[in-house]
mmCIF file of C-alpha atoms in Angstrom:
data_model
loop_
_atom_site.group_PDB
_atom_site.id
_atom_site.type_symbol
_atom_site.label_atom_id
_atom_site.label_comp_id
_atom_site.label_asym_id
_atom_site.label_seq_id
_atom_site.Cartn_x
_atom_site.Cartn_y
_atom_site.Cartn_z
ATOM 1 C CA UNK A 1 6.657 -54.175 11.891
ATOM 2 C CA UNK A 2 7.618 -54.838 15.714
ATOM 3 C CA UNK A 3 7.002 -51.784 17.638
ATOM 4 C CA UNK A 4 7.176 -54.477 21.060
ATOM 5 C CA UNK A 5 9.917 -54.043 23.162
ATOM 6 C CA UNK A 6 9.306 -56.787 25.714
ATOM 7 C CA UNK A 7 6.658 -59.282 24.783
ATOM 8 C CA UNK A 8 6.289 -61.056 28.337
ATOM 9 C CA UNK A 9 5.143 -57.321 29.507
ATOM 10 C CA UNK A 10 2.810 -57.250 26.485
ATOM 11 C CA UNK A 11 1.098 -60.361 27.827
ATOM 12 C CA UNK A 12 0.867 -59.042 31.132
ATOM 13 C CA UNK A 13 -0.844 -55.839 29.831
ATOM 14 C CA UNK A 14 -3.602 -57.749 27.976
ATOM 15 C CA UNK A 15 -4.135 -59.945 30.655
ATOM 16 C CA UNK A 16 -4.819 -57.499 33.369
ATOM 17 C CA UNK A 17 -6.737 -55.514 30.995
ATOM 18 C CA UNK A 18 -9.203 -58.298 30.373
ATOM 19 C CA UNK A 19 -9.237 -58.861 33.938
ATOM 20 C CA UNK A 20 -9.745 -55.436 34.890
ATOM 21 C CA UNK A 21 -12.746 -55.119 32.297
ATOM 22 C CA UNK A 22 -14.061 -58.317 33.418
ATOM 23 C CA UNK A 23 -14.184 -57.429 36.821
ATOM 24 C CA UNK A 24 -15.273 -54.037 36.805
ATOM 25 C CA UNK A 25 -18.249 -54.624 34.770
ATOM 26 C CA UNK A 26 -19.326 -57.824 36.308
ATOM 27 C CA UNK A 27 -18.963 -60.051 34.027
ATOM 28 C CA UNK A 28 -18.895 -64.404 34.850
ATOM 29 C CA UNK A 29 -17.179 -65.406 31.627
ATOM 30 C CA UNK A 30 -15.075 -64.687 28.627
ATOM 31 C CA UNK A 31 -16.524 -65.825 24.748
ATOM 32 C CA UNK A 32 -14.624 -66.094 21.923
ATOM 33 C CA UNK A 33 -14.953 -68.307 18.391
ATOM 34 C CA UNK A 34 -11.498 -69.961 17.193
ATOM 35 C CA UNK A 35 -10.924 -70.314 13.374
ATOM 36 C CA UNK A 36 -7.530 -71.402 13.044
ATOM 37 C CA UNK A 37 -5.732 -68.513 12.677
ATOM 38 C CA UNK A 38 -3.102 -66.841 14.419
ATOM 39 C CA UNK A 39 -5.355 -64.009 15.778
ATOM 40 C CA UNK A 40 -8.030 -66.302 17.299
ATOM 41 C CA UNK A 41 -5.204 -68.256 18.259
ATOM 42 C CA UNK A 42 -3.189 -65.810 20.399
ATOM 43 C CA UNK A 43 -6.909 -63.871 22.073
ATOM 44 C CA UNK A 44 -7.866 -67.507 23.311
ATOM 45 C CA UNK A 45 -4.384 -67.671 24.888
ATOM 46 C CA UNK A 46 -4.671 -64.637 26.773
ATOM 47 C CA UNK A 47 -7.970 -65.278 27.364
ATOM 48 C CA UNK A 48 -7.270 -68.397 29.120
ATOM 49 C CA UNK A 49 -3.985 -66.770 30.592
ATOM 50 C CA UNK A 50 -6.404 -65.207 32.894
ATOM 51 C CA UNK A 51 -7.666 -67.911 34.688
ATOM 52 C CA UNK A 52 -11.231 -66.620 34.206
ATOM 53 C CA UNK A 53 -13.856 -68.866 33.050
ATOM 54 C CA UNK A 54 -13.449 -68.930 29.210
ATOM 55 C CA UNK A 55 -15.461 -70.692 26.417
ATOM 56 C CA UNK A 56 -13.677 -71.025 23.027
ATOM 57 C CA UNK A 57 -16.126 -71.744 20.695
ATOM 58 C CA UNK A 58 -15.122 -73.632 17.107
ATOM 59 C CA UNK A 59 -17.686 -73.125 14.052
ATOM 60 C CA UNK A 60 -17.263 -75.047 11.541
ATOM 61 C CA UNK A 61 -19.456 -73.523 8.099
ATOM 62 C CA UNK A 62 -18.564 -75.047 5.032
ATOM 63 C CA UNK A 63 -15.091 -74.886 6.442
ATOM 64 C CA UNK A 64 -11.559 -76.437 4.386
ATOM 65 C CA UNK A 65 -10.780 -79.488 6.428
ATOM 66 C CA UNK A 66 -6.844 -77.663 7.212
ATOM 67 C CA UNK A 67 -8.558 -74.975 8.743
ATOM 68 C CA UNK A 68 -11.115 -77.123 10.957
ATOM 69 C CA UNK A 69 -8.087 -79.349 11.520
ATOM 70 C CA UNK A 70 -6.373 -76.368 13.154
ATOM 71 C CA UNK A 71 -9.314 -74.656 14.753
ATOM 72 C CA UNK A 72 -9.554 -77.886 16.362
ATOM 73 C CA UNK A 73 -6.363 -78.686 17.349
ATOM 74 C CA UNK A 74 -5.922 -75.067 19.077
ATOM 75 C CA UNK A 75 -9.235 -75.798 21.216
ATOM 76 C CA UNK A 76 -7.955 -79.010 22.263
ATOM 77 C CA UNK A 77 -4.402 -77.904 23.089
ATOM 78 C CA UNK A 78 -5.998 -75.336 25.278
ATOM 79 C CA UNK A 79 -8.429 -77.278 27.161
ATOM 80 C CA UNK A 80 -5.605 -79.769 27.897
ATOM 81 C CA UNK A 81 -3.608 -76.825 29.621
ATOM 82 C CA UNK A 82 -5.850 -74.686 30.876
ATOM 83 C CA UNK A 83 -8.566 -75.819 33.790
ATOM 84 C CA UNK A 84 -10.623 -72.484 33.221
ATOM 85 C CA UNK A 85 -11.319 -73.394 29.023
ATOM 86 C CA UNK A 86 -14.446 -74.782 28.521
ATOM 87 C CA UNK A 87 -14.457 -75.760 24.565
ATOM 88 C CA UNK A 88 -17.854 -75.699 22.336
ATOM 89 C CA UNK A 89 -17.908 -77.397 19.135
ATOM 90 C CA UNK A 90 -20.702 -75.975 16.289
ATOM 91 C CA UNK A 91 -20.766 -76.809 13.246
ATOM 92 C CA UNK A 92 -22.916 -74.322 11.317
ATOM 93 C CA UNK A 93 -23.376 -75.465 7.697
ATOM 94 C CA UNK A 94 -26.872 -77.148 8.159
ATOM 95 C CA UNK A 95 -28.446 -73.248 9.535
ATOM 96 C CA UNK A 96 -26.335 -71.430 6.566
ATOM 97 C CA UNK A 97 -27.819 -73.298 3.962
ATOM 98 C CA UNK A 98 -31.123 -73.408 5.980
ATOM 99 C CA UNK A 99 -31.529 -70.121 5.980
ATOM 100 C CA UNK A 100 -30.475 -69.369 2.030
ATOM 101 C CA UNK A 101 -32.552 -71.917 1.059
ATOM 102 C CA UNK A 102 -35.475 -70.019 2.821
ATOM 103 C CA UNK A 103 -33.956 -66.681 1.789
ATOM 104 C CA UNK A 104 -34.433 -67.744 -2.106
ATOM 105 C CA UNK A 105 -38.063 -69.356 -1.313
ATOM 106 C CA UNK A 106 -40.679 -66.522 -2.303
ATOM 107 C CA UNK A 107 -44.567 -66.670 -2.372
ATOM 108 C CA UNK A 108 -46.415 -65.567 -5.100
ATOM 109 C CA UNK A 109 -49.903 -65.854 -6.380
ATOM 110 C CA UNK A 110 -48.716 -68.937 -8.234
ATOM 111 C CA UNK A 111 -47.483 -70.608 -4.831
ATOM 112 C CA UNK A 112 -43.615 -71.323 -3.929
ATOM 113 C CA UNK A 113 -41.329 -70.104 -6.451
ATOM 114 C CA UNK A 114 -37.432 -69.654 -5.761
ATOM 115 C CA UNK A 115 -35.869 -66.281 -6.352
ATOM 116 C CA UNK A 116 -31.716 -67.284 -7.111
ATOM 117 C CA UNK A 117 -31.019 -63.638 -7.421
ATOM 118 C CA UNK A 118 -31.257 -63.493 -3.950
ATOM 119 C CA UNK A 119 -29.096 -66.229 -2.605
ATOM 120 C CA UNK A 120 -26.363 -66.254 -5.295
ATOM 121 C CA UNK A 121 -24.188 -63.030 -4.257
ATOM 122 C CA UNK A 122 -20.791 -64.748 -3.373
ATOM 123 C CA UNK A 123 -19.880 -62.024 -1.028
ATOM 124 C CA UNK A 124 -22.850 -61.556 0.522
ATOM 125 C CA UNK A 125 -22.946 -65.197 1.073
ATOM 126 C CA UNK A 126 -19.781 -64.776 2.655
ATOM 127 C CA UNK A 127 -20.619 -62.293 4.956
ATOM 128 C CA UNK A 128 -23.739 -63.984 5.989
ATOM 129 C CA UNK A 129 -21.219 -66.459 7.487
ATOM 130 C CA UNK A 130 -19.751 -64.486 9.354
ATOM 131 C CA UNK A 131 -22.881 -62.773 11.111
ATOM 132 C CA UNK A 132 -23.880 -66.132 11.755
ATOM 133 C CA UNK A 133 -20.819 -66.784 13.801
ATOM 134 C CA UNK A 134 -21.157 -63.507 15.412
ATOM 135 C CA UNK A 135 -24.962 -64.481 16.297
ATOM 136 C CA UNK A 136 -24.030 -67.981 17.591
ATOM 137 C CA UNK A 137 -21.220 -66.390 20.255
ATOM 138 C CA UNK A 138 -23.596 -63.785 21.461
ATOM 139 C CA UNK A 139 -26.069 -66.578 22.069
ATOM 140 C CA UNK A 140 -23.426 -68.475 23.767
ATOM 141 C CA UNK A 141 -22.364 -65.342 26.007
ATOM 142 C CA UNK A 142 -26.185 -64.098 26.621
ATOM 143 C CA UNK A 143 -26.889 -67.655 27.838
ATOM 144 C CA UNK A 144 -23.564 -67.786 30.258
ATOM 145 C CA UNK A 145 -23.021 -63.965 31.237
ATOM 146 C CA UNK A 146 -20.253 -63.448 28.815
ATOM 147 C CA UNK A 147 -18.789 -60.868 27.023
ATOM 148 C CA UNK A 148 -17.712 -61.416 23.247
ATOM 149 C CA UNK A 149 -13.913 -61.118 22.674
ATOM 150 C CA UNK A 150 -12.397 -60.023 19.276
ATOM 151 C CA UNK A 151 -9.595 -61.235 17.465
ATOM 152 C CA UNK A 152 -9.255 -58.444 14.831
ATOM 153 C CA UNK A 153 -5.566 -56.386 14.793
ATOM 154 C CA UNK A 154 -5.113 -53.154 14.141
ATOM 155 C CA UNK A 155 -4.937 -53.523 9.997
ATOM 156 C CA UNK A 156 -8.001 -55.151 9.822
ATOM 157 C CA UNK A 157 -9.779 -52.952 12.191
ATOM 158 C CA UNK A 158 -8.229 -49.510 11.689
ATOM 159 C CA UNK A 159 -6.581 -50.042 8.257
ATOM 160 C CA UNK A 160 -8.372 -51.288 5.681
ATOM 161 C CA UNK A 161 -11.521 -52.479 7.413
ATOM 162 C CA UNK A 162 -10.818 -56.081 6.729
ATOM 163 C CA UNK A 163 -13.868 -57.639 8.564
ATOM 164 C CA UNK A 164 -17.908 -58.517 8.128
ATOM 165 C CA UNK A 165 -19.992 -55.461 9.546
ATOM 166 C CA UNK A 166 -22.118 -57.255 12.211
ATOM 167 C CA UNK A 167 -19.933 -60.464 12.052
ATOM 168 C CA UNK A 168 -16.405 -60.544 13.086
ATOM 169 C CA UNK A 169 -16.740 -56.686 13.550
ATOM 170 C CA UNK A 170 -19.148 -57.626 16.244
ATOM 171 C CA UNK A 171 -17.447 -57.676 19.742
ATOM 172 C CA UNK A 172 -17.332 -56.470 22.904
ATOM 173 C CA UNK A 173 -13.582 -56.292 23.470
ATOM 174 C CA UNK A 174 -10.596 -56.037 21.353
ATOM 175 C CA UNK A 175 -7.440 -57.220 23.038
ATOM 176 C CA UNK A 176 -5.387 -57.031 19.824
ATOM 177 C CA UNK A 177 -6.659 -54.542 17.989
ATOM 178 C CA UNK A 178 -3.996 -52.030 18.534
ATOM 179 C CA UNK A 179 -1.209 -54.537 17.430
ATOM 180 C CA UNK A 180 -0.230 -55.155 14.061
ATOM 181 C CA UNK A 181 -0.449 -58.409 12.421
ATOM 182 C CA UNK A 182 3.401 -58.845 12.236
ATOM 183 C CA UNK A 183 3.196 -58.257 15.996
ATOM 184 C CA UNK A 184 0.242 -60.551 16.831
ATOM 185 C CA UNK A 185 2.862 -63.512 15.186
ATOM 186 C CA UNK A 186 5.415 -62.750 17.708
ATOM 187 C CA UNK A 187 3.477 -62.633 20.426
ATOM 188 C CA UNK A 188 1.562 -65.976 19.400
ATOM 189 C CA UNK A 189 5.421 -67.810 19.425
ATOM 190 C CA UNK A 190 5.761 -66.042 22.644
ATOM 191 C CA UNK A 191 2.804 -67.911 23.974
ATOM 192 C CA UNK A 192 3.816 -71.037 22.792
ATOM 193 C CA UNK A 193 0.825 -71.703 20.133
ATOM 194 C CA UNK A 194 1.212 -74.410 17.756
ATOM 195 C CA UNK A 195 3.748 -73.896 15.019
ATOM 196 C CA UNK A 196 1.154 -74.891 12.411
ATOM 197 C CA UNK A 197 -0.845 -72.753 13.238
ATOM 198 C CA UNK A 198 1.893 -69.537 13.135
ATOM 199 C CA UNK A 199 3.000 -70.467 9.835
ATOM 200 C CA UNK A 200 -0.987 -71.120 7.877
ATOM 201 C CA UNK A 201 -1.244 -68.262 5.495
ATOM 202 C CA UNK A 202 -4.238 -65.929 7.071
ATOM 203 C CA UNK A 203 -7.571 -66.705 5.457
ATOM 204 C CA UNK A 204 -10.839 -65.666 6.874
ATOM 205 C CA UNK A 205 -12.286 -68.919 5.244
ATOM 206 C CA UNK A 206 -15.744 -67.336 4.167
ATOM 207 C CA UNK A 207 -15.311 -68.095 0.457
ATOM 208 C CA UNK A 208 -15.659 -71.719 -1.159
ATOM 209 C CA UNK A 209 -12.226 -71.800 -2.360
ATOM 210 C CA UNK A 210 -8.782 -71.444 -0.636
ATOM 211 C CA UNK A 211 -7.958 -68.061 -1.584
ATOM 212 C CA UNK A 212 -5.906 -65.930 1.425
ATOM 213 C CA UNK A 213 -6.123 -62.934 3.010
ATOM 214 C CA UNK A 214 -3.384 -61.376 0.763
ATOM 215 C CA UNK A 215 -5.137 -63.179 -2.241
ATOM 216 C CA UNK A 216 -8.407 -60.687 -1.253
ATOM 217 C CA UNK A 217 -6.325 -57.252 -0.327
ATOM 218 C CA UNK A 218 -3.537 -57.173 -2.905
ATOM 219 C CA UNK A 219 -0.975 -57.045 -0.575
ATOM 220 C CA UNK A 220 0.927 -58.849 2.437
ATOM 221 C CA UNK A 221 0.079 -57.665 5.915
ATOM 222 C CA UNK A 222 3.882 -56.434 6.325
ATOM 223 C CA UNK A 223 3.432 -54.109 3.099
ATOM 224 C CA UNK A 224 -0.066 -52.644 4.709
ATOM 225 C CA UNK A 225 1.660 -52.409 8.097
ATOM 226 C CA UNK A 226 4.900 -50.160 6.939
ATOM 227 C CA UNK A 227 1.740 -47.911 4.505
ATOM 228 C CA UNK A 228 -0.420 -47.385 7.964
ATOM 229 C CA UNK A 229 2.939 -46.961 9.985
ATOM 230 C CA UNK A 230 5.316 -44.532 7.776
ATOM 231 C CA UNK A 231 2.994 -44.168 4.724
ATOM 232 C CA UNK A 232 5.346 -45.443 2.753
ATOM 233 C CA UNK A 233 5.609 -49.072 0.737
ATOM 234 C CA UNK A 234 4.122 -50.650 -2.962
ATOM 235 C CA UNK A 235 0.670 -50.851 -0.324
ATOM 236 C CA UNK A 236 -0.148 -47.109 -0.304
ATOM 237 C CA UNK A 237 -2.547 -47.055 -2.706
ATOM 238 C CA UNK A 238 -3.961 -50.152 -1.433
ATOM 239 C CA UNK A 239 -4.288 -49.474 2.166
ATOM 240 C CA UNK A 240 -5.984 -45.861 0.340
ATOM 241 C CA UNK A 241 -8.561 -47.229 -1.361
ATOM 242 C CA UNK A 242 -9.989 -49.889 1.528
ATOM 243 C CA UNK A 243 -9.735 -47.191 3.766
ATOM 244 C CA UNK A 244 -11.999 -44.456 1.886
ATOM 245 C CA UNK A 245 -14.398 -47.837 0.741
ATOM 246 C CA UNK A 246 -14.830 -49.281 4.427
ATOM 247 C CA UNK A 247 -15.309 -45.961 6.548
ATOM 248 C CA UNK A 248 -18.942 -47.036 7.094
ATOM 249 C CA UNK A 249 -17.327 -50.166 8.715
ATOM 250 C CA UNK A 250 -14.706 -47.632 10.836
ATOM 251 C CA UNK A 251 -16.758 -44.530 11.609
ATOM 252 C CA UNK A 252 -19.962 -44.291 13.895
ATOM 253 C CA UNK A 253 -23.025 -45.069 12.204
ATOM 254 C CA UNK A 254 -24.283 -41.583 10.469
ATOM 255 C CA UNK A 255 -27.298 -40.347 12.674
ATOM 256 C CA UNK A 256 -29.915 -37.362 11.734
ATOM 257 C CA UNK A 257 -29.879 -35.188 14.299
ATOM 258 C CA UNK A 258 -32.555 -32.752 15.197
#
């Protein structure tokens, strides 16, 4: 899917938006985490296309060393360009298993006992990663008077709700998020961000093996893309079933009302 006529005026367009949010609302600095993919990737780049101050934050949690190796080599390529990129590295495997170690210690009459039940849910594990991530940038931006930027595109977000509720969901801007994934690619060669990096296969990197985001969905981003675009493709049914599963990710938070 390329819907992009000119990408030069697409980076442009994201630019001054971020630097008409920025500036309207106050704000000293721009936040956001780098995991080695090519959406992280290409809302750093923009982010430090603006000259504003910008901290790009890598977070290393029980991460494979390819996609640290990346993360890391995107943060460093940027601070080497870009005088405005202040880069944070941290790691955050010692708090995870911290805190699920204290999540799975109980009291009981008895004294210490350790509930498993609690601690073992692989996908709640996973999610719990990602809120932690979330938690750490917020911290970062409360401390320097930033805003949180997301990296999400427009399948994840409005598709099939590919993200952690409270984790990567949990931004204040979303530069990409109208852009599909297809699109994001282009615009990251546009910007000149390392080849390695354009070609990994997306992963979110939550889970302890090396499975991909196509792995998880059941279908590439270019098969979701034509199903949300023309409603057509072997992703239909796919894109379907995510969507009707993660509304409560996608839709406002029910509320009673009086």
């Amino acid at each position: 899917m390329n819907r992009i006529e000119s990408y030069p005026k697409l980076t442009i367009d994201i630019v001054k938006w971020i630097k008409d949010y920025y500036f309207y609302n106050n704000i000293d600095t721009l936040v956001v985490g780098v995991s080695g993919g090519i959406d992280s990737a290409v809302v750093s780049t923009l982010c430090a296309e603006t000259g504003l101050p910008t901290y790009v934050i890598t977070m290393p949690l029980d991460s494979k060393k390819e996609n640290t190796e990346l993360s890391n080599l995107h943060a460093k390529e940027l601070g080497e360009k870009y005088e405005n990129v202040e880069i944070l590295d941290i790691d955050l495997s010692g708090v995870f298993h911290t805190l699920i170690s204290t999540i799975g210690l109980q009291t009981s009459k008895e004294g210490y006992t350790y509930n498993q039940d609690l601690i073992t849910n692989e996908h709640s594990n996973a999610n719990t990663k990602s809120r932690l991530r979330m938690v750490t940038l917020y911290q970062i931006a409360g401390s320097v008077g930033g805003i949180v930027v997301g990296t999400g595109n427009k399948v994840e977000d409005y598709g099939v709700g590919f993200y952690t509720k409270y984790g990567d969901g949990g931004v204040d801007i979303a530069p990409i998020a109208d852009l599909y994934k297809t699109e994001v690619w282009e615009l990251g060669k546009y910007l000149k961000v390392n080849e390695l990096i354009i070609k990994a296969k997306p992963t979110d990197g939550l889970w302890g093996d090396s499975r991909t985001d196509e792995d998880q969905l059941g279908a590439s981003y270019e098969q979701l893309e034509e199903a949300m675009e023309h409603g057509t493709g072997p992703a239909v049914k796919i894109l379907g079933e995510y969507n009707e599963k993660n509304k409560h990710k996608m839709n406002p938070i029910p509320t009673f009302k009086l």
